[in-house]
Short mmCIF file of C-alpha atoms and ligand atoms in Angstrom, two decimals:
data_model
loop_
_atom_site.label_atom_id
_atom_site.label_comp_id
_atom_site.label_asym_id
_atom_site.label_seq_id
_atom_site.Cartn_x
_atom_site.Cartn_y
_atom_site.Cartn_z
CA UNK G 1 121.45 68.82 105.07
CA UNK G 2 122.35 70.33 108.50
CA UNK G 3 121.42 74.23 108.63
CA UNK G 4 123.75 76.54 110.38
CA UNK G 5 121.58 79.42 112.13
CA UNK G 6 123.50 82.23 113.50
CA UNK G 7 122.24 85.24 115.34
CA UNK G 8 123.24 88.60 114.02
CA UNK G 9 123.73 91.75 116.36
CA UNK G 10 126.23 90.17 118.35
CA UNK G 11 129.03 93.04 117.79
CA UNK G 12 132.38 91.40 116.46
CA UNK G 13 131.22 88.01 116.14
CA UNK G 14 129.10 89.56 113.23
CA UNK G 15 132.25 89.74 111.10
CA UNK G 16 133.10 86.35 111.42
CA UNK G 17 129.56 85.14 110.79
CA UNK G 18 129.30 87.12 107.38
CA UNK G 19 132.68 86.12 106.55
CA UNK G 20 131.88 82.42 106.88
CA UNK G 21 128.35 83.28 105.13
CA UNK G 22 130.76 84.91 102.35
CA UNK G 23 132.86 81.49 102.11
CA UNK G 24 129.59 79.23 101.71
CA UNK G 25 128.43 81.45 98.85
CA UNK G 26 131.60 81.51 97.36
CA UNK G 27 132.36 77.72 97.31
CA UNK G 28 128.40 77.31 95.70
CA UNK G 29 126.10 77.32 98.86
CA UNK G 30 123.18 78.97 99.87
CA UNK G 31 122.33 81.52 102.86
CA UNK G 32 119.50 83.00 103.81
CA UNK G 33 120.30 86.61 104.73
CA UNK G 34 118.17 89.68 106.31
CA UNK G 35 117.84 92.73 103.89
CA UNK G 36 115.70 96.23 104.78
CA UNK G 37 112.87 94.34 102.70
CA UNK G 38 112.51 90.81 103.51
CA UNK G 39 115.06 87.88 103.90
CA UNK G 40 116.86 86.91 100.88
CA UNK G 41 117.80 83.12 99.74
CA UNK G 42 121.45 83.81 98.62
CA UNK G 43 123.38 82.22 96.21
CA UNK G 44 126.60 83.36 94.00
CA UNK G 45 125.07 85.02 91.47
CA UNK G 46 127.42 84.27 88.72
CA UNK G 47 127.42 80.15 89.13
CA UNK G 48 124.69 78.63 87.29
CA UNK G 49 124.85 75.68 89.80
CA UNK G 50 123.72 77.86 92.67
CA UNK G 51 121.20 79.88 90.99
CA UNK G 52 120.01 75.91 90.02
CA UNK G 53 120.21 75.03 94.02
CA UNK G 54 118.30 78.40 94.85
CA UNK G 55 115.23 77.39 92.41
CA UNK G 56 115.57 73.88 93.85
CA UNK G 57 115.33 74.86 97.51
CA UNK G 58 112.30 77.25 96.98
CA UNK G 59 110.26 75.14 94.70
CA UNK G 60 110.38 77.83 92.30
CA UNK G 61 109.89 77.41 88.56
CA UNK G 62 113.35 78.34 86.80
CA UNK G 63 111.70 80.32 84.44
CA UNK G 64 111.24 82.93 87.39
CA UNK G 65 114.40 85.14 87.28
CA UNK G 66 116.38 86.13 90.36
CA UNK G 67 117.49 89.42 91.41
CA UNK G 68 121.47 90.09 91.65
CA UNK G 69 122.37 91.96 94.63
CA UNK G 70 125.49 94.26 94.82
CA UNK G 71 127.57 95.75 97.33
CA UNK G 72 128.55 99.13 95.29
CA UNK G 73 127.12 100.85 92.63
CA UNK G 74 130.08 100.41 90.04
CA UNK G 75 129.31 97.01 89.86
CA UNK G 76 126.31 97.62 87.65
CA UNK G 77 128.80 97.96 84.85
CA UNK G 78 129.55 94.04 85.82
CA UNK G 79 126.57 92.95 85.37
CA UNK G 80 124.52 95.07 82.80
CA UNK G 81 125.60 95.23 79.10
CA UNK G 82 124.71 99.07 79.11
CA UNK G 83 124.17 101.19 82.14
CA UNK G 84 121.70 104.29 80.85
CA UNK G 85 121.89 107.32 82.48
CA UNK G 86 118.80 107.09 84.09
CA UNK G 87 119.97 103.80 86.46
CA UNK G 88 122.83 106.26 87.67
CA UNK G 89 120.43 109.02 88.79
CA UNK G 90 118.34 106.12 90.59
CA UNK G 91 121.30 104.72 92.07
CA UNK G 92 122.19 108.03 93.19
CA UNK G 93 118.79 108.96 94.80
CA UNK G 94 117.75 105.74 96.14
CA UNK G 95 120.96 103.09 96.42
CA UNK G 96 121.42 101.55 98.71
CA UNK G 97 117.91 101.01 99.41
CA UNK G 98 114.63 99.22 98.10
CA UNK G 99 114.97 99.50 94.39
CA UNK G 100 115.57 97.07 92.02
CA UNK G 101 116.45 98.16 88.36
CA UNK G 102 115.92 95.88 85.26
CA UNK G 103 118.93 96.40 82.53
CA UNK G 104 120.01 94.67 79.65
CA UNK G 105 122.51 91.30 81.05
CA UNK G 106 125.88 91.58 80.80
CA UNK G 107 127.78 88.17 79.56
CA UNK G 108 129.01 87.84 82.90
CA UNK G 109 125.43 86.50 84.41
CA UNK G 110 124.56 83.16 83.69
CA UNK G 111 120.97 82.79 82.09
CA UNK G 112 120.23 80.26 84.89
CA UNK G 113 120.11 83.17 87.02
CA UNK G 114 118.05 85.60 84.64
CA UNK G 115 115.63 82.80 84.18
CA UNK G 116 116.85 82.52 80.46
CA UNK G 117 116.03 86.64 80.07
CA UNK G 118 118.49 88.75 78.26
CA UNK G 119 117.95 91.37 81.12
CA UNK G 120 119.33 91.37 84.76
CA UNK G 121 117.40 92.74 87.88
CA UNK G 122 119.94 94.37 89.83
CA UNK G 123 119.62 95.45 93.65
CA UNK G 124 121.89 97.28 95.96
CA UNK G 125 120.55 96.89 99.37
CA UNK G 126 120.81 99.03 102.27
CA UNK G 127 121.17 96.46 105.46
CA UNK G 128 124.72 96.68 106.44
CA UNK G 129 124.77 92.89 106.92
CA UNK G 130 123.67 92.14 103.46
CA UNK G 131 126.31 94.29 101.71
CA UNK G 132 128.89 93.06 104.36
CA UNK G 133 128.32 89.51 103.02
CA UNK G 134 127.49 90.08 99.59
CA UNK G 135 131.28 91.80 99.59
CA UNK G 136 132.72 88.58 101.22
CA UNK G 137 131.09 86.31 98.64
CA UNK G 138 132.90 88.18 95.76
CA UNK G 139 130.19 90.90 94.91
CA UNK G 140 127.33 89.34 93.69
CA UNK G 141 124.56 87.46 95.32
CA UNK G 142 121.39 86.27 93.77
CA UNK G 143 118.67 86.64 95.74
CA UNK G 144 114.80 85.77 95.98
CA UNK G 145 112.96 86.01 98.98
CA UNK G 146 113.54 83.41 101.53
CA UNK G 147 110.13 81.40 101.50
CA UNK G 148 109.03 78.41 99.82
CA UNK G 149 107.69 79.20 96.31
CA UNK G 150 103.58 80.53 96.60
CA UNK G 151 104.21 81.26 100.52
CA UNK G 152 104.49 84.70 101.91
CA UNK G 153 108.22 86.45 102.00
CA UNK G 154 109.73 85.98 105.62
CA UNK G 155 109.88 89.29 106.98
CA UNK G 156 111.54 87.20 110.29
CA UNK G 157 114.08 84.55 110.68
CA UNK G 158 111.63 82.51 111.97
CA UNK G 159 109.52 81.97 108.73
CA UNK G 160 112.84 81.72 107.16
CA UNK G 161 113.67 78.39 109.25
CA UNK G 162 110.11 77.27 108.62
CA UNK G 163 110.70 77.17 105.12
CA UNK G 164 114.37 76.79 104.50
CA UNK G 165 115.67 74.46 107.76
CA UNK G 166 117.34 71.26 105.95
CA UNK G 167 117.15 72.68 102.56
CA UNK G 168 120.23 75.09 102.77
CA UNK G 169 123.72 75.57 104.43
CA UNK G 170 123.23 78.54 106.55
CA UNK G 171 120.41 81.09 108.21
CA UNK G 172 121.74 84.41 109.49
CA UNK G 173 119.30 85.48 111.73
CA UNK G 174 119.22 89.43 111.73
CA UNK G 175 115.59 89.63 113.78
CA UNK G 176 112.56 91.58 112.04
CA UNK G 177 113.21 93.50 108.79
CA UNK G 178 111.99 97.05 108.64
CA UNK G 179 109.86 97.35 105.51
CA UNK G 180 108.25 94.20 105.20
CA UNK G 181 107.51 94.20 101.71
CA UNK G 182 109.78 93.43 98.53
CA UNK G 183 111.56 95.98 96.57
CA UNK G 184 110.44 98.27 94.30
CA UNK G 185 110.85 97.01 90.49
CA UNK G 186 111.51 99.10 87.67
CA UNK G 187 112.19 98.09 84.09
CA UNK G 188 114.38 100.44 82.34
CA UNK G 189 115.01 98.41 79.51
CA UNK G 190 111.85 100.31 78.10
CA UNK G 191 110.70 103.90 77.13
CA UNK G 192 109.11 105.42 79.43
CA UNK G 193 110.51 103.22 82.31
CA UNK G 194 107.88 100.60 83.94
CA UNK G 195 107.37 99.79 87.55
CA UNK G 196 107.01 95.95 87.29
CA UNK G 197 106.26 95.85 91.38
CA UNK G 198 105.51 98.62 93.41
CA UNK G 199 107.44 98.61 96.72
CA UNK G 200 108.44 101.16 99.44
CA UNK G 201 110.14 103.24 96.57
CA UNK G 202 106.98 104.73 94.76
CA UNK G 203 105.84 105.88 91.82
CA UNK G 204 106.02 109.40 92.67
CA UNK G 205 109.77 108.85 93.97
CA UNK G 206 110.46 107.49 90.53
CA UNK G 207 108.71 110.33 88.54
CA UNK G 208 110.53 112.99 90.44
CA UNK G 209 114.00 111.50 89.40
CA UNK G 210 112.97 110.20 85.72
CA UNK G 211 110.09 112.15 84.96
CA UNK G 212 107.92 109.64 83.28
CA UNK G 213 106.99 106.12 84.41
CA UNK G 214 104.34 103.83 84.00
CA UNK G 215 102.93 101.18 85.80
CA UNK G 216 102.76 97.76 84.35
CA UNK G 217 98.86 96.77 83.35
CA UNK G 218 98.92 93.89 85.70
CA UNK G 219 99.88 95.00 88.80
CA UNK G 220 96.35 96.14 90.12
CA UNK G 221 94.05 93.72 87.93
CA UNK G 222 94.37 90.06 87.29
CA UNK G 223 94.42 90.66 83.59
CA UNK G 224 94.85 87.15 82.71
CA UNK G 225 94.96 87.97 78.94
CA UNK G 226 97.81 89.99 79.66
CA UNK G 227 101.40 88.69 80.10
CA UNK G 228 103.04 90.31 83.20
CA UNK G 229 106.86 91.40 82.22
CA UNK G 230 108.05 90.30 85.25
CA UNK G 231 107.94 86.68 85.09
CA UNK G 232 107.36 85.94 88.60
CA UNK G 233 104.04 87.55 88.62
CA UNK G 234 102.35 85.10 86.60
CA UNK G 235 102.29 82.43 89.47
CA UNK G 236 100.16 83.13 92.41
CA UNK G 237 102.28 84.82 95.12
CA UNK G 238 102.17 85.34 98.90
CA UNK G 239 98.83 83.08 99.36
CA UNK G 240 97.88 82.31 102.86
CA UNK G 241 96.50 78.19 102.82
CA UNK G 242 93.09 79.75 103.82
CA UNK G 243 90.63 80.95 101.18
CA UNK G 244 91.19 84.99 101.34
CA UNK G 245 89.03 87.72 99.95
CA UNK G 246 88.87 91.84 99.91
CA UNK G 247 85.88 93.77 101.18
CA UNK G 248 85.62 97.06 99.83
CA UNK G 249 83.19 99.63 100.91
CA UNK G 250 82.36 102.10 104.00
CA UNK G 251 83.25 100.80 106.96
CA UNK G 252 80.17 99.93 108.73
CA UNK G 253 78.75 98.43 105.70
CA UNK G 254 82.16 96.34 105.24
CA UNK G 255 81.57 95.03 109.00
CA UNK G 256 78.11 94.12 108.72
CA UNK G 257 78.91 92.03 105.84
CA UNK G 258 81.63 90.60 106.81
CA UNK G 259 80.31 89.90 110.12
CA UNK G 260 77.44 87.55 108.23
CA UNK G 261 79.76 85.98 106.25
CA UNK G 262 81.40 84.94 108.78
CA UNK G 263 78.46 83.64 110.21
CA UNK G 264 77.77 81.19 107.47
CA UNK G 265 81.18 80.11 107.12
CA UNK G 266 81.35 79.23 110.92
CA UNK G 267 78.28 77.13 110.31
CA UNK G 268 79.65 75.57 107.66
CA UNK G 269 82.56 74.27 109.63
CA UNK G 270 85.47 77.09 108.47
CA UNK G 271 87.95 78.16 111.12
CA UNK G 272 87.24 81.94 110.32
CA UNK G 273 89.58 85.12 110.07
CA UNK G 274 89.76 88.64 109.54
CA UNK G 275 92.44 91.46 108.92
CA UNK G 276 91.27 94.81 110.32
CA UNK G 277 92.71 97.92 110.72
CA UNK G 278 92.74 98.95 114.74
CA UNK G 279 89.54 101.01 114.88
CA UNK G 280 87.04 98.44 113.28
CA UNK G 281 88.68 95.19 114.60
CA UNK G 282 86.74 94.72 117.73
CA UNK G 283 83.54 94.84 115.75
CA UNK G 284 83.89 91.43 114.08
CA UNK G 285 83.26 88.06 115.17
CA UNK G 286 85.72 85.80 113.82
CA UNK G 287 87.59 82.90 115.46
CA UNK G 288 90.62 84.73 114.98
CA UNK G 289 90.85 88.84 114.41
CA UNK G 290 94.27 90.31 113.29
CA UNK G 291 94.55 94.27 114.04
CA UNK G 292 97.23 95.30 111.31
CA UNK G 293 97.86 98.67 112.17
CA UNK G 294 96.17 102.45 112.35
CA UNK G 295 94.84 102.65 108.96
CA UNK G 296 96.65 105.71 107.96
CA UNK G 297 100.08 103.84 109.07
CA UNK G 298 101.00 102.20 105.81
CA UNK G 299 104.53 101.60 106.89
CA UNK G 300 102.90 99.54 109.83
CA UNK G 301 100.72 97.64 107.76
CA UNK G 302 103.23 97.06 105.07
CA UNK G 303 105.63 95.39 107.89
CA UNK G 304 102.71 93.25 109.72
CA UNK G 305 101.04 92.13 106.33
CA UNK G 306 102.86 88.75 105.45
CA UNK G 307 103.60 87.85 109.01
CA UNK G 308 99.80 88.06 109.97
CA UNK G 309 99.15 85.93 106.48
CA UNK G 310 101.62 83.28 108.08
CA UNK G 311 100.05 83.46 111.21
CA UNK G 312 96.51 82.51 109.69
CA UNK G 313 98.62 79.26 108.05
CA UNK G 314 99.75 78.63 111.66
CA UNK G 315 96.34 78.65 113.11
CA UNK G 316 94.90 76.69 110.38
CA UNK G 317 92.11 79.27 109.58
CA UNK G 318 90.51 78.41 106.34
CA UNK G 319 88.20 81.26 105.39
CA UNK G 320 89.68 84.98 105.91
CA UNK G 321 88.17 88.45 104.82
CA UNK G 322 90.60 91.42 104.65
CA UNK G 323 89.24 95.08 104.68
CA UNK G 324 90.94 97.05 101.92
CA UNK G 325 94.01 99.31 102.92
CA UNK G 326 95.48 102.17 101.07
CA UNK G 327 94.56 102.49 97.28
CA UNK G 328 93.12 99.42 95.76
CA UNK G 329 93.08 100.94 92.07
CA UNK G 330 96.50 102.17 92.31
CA UNK G 331 95.40 105.73 91.28
CA UNK G 332 96.97 107.53 93.94
CA UNK G 333 100.51 107.25 95.13
CA UNK G 334 102.21 106.21 98.65
CA UNK G 335 102.99 103.01 99.79
CA UNK G 336 99.39 101.91 99.54
CA UNK G 337 100.03 100.88 96.13
CA UNK G 338 102.48 98.07 97.44
CA UNK G 339 100.27 96.89 100.40
CA UNK G 340 97.32 96.72 97.96
CA UNK G 341 99.42 94.84 94.95
CA UNK G 342 100.32 92.42 97.20
CA UNK G 343 97.04 91.91 99.42
CA UNK G 344 95.67 91.26 95.91
CA UNK G 345 97.78 88.78 94.98
CA UNK G 346 97.24 86.88 98.40
CA UNK G 347 93.72 86.85 97.61
CA UNK G 348 94.08 85.91 94.00
CA UNK G 349 92.18 88.94 92.97
CA UNK G 350 88.69 88.10 95.22
CA UNK G 351 87.21 91.36 95.74
CA UNK G 352 83.94 92.07 96.93
CA UNK G 353 82.64 95.73 95.95
CA UNK G 354 79.94 96.60 98.39
P1 LIG Q 1 111.69 87.61 94.60
O1 LIG Q 1 113.11 88.11 94.56
O2 LIG Q 1 111.03 86.45 95.26
O3 LIG Q 1 110.79 88.78 94.84
O4 LIG Q 1 111.21 87.42 92.93
C1 LIG Q 1 112.13 88.75 92.05
C2 LIG Q 1 111.43 89.14 91.38
O5 LIG Q 1 112.00 89.77 90.30
C3 LIG Q 1 110.10 88.62 90.75
O6 LIG Q 1 109.01 88.69 90.45
C4 LIG Q 1 111.11 88.31 88.93
O7 LIG Q 1 110.04 88.36 88.06
C5 LIG Q 1 111.39 89.29 89.07
N1 LIG Q 1 112.74 89.70 88.18
C6 LIG Q 1 113.73 89.39 88.36
N2 LIG Q 1 114.79 89.52 87.02
C7 LIG Q 1 113.82 90.02 86.25
C8 LIG Q 1 114.07 90.68 84.85
N3 LIG Q 1 115.02 90.41 84.01
N4 LIG Q 1 112.86 91.06 84.16
C9 LIG Q 1 111.65 90.98 85.22
N5 LIG Q 1 111.35 91.18 86.10
C10 LIG Q 1 112.91 90.25 86.89
MG1 LIG Q 2 109.60 86.08 96.09
#
């Protein structure tokens, strides 16, 4: 199939492009679009065929549910069987924005969209183009991240084109996204509510509104004997093609250890890579060293992470070491939790503690 690629940010023409996208979605087609978190691969959430097409285009297992994107809070009542008061308070505090809520699914939402579950994931994005497109599409757009299953979520249209060109009807190119990690997911069908995926809206922010909130046990550990509550989490996500390990310890020791390992790997024929903060990046001897940003600037690290993982793929790096960023155990808060959750997944939980 021929994929139409349209740039957003061109003023009046945007309106036309978003309307055309809405038409494609209403007719059962697929459109990739920018949001404030990562690019989404959208289909009509109320049309089971559209959801089937999303799974096919991504190569995603069909028991991994999709998030339903809406353009106004009231639409919660159309997709959820019950809207608890907590959902309204969270919507008031964080919508539009990077927060997804899990609620009991209403009858309007096909089980193809919820991966067979009787719960539904709902989000109201803050990206104005995304909201307009959802409105033009009839109000309910199912959208997982617009990557092939198992690859890092796309943070820029060029990565969407890499993965989706020829597989879907349209790609809306809105440049680089703002946040770079997927939305926070909070399950409101359990008491206390549980964070199934950490993101820009942190545990502390949720606590401020909800009182109590817990982390799902699988967020920071491999926990092979525990079934994650967000079905998507049982799959190895966000994986670069090269073998990635995270090294933790004091910065000097990490540099020394990693340089030794890089030497061995290089001698064994590997193309080597490192992900490092700005203060230590110059000390590594690898084929490719990626500086992710200032260690204290978590927003920059979050925005750069997926792009870096993809760049390693493009450069055919086979052995990668990463420094640890933020909070590896999820004890403290902040965006560090979301960063480490994704990095741990990308590394298949390979962590070397010095
Ligand atoms: P993606 O949009 O690719 O980041 O994937 C959507 C994520 O939301 C996956 O990890 C899903 O497992 C999760 N999700 C969607 N719907 C539900 C639900 N009803 N219950 C739990 N997790 C969900
Ligand atoms: Mg995804």
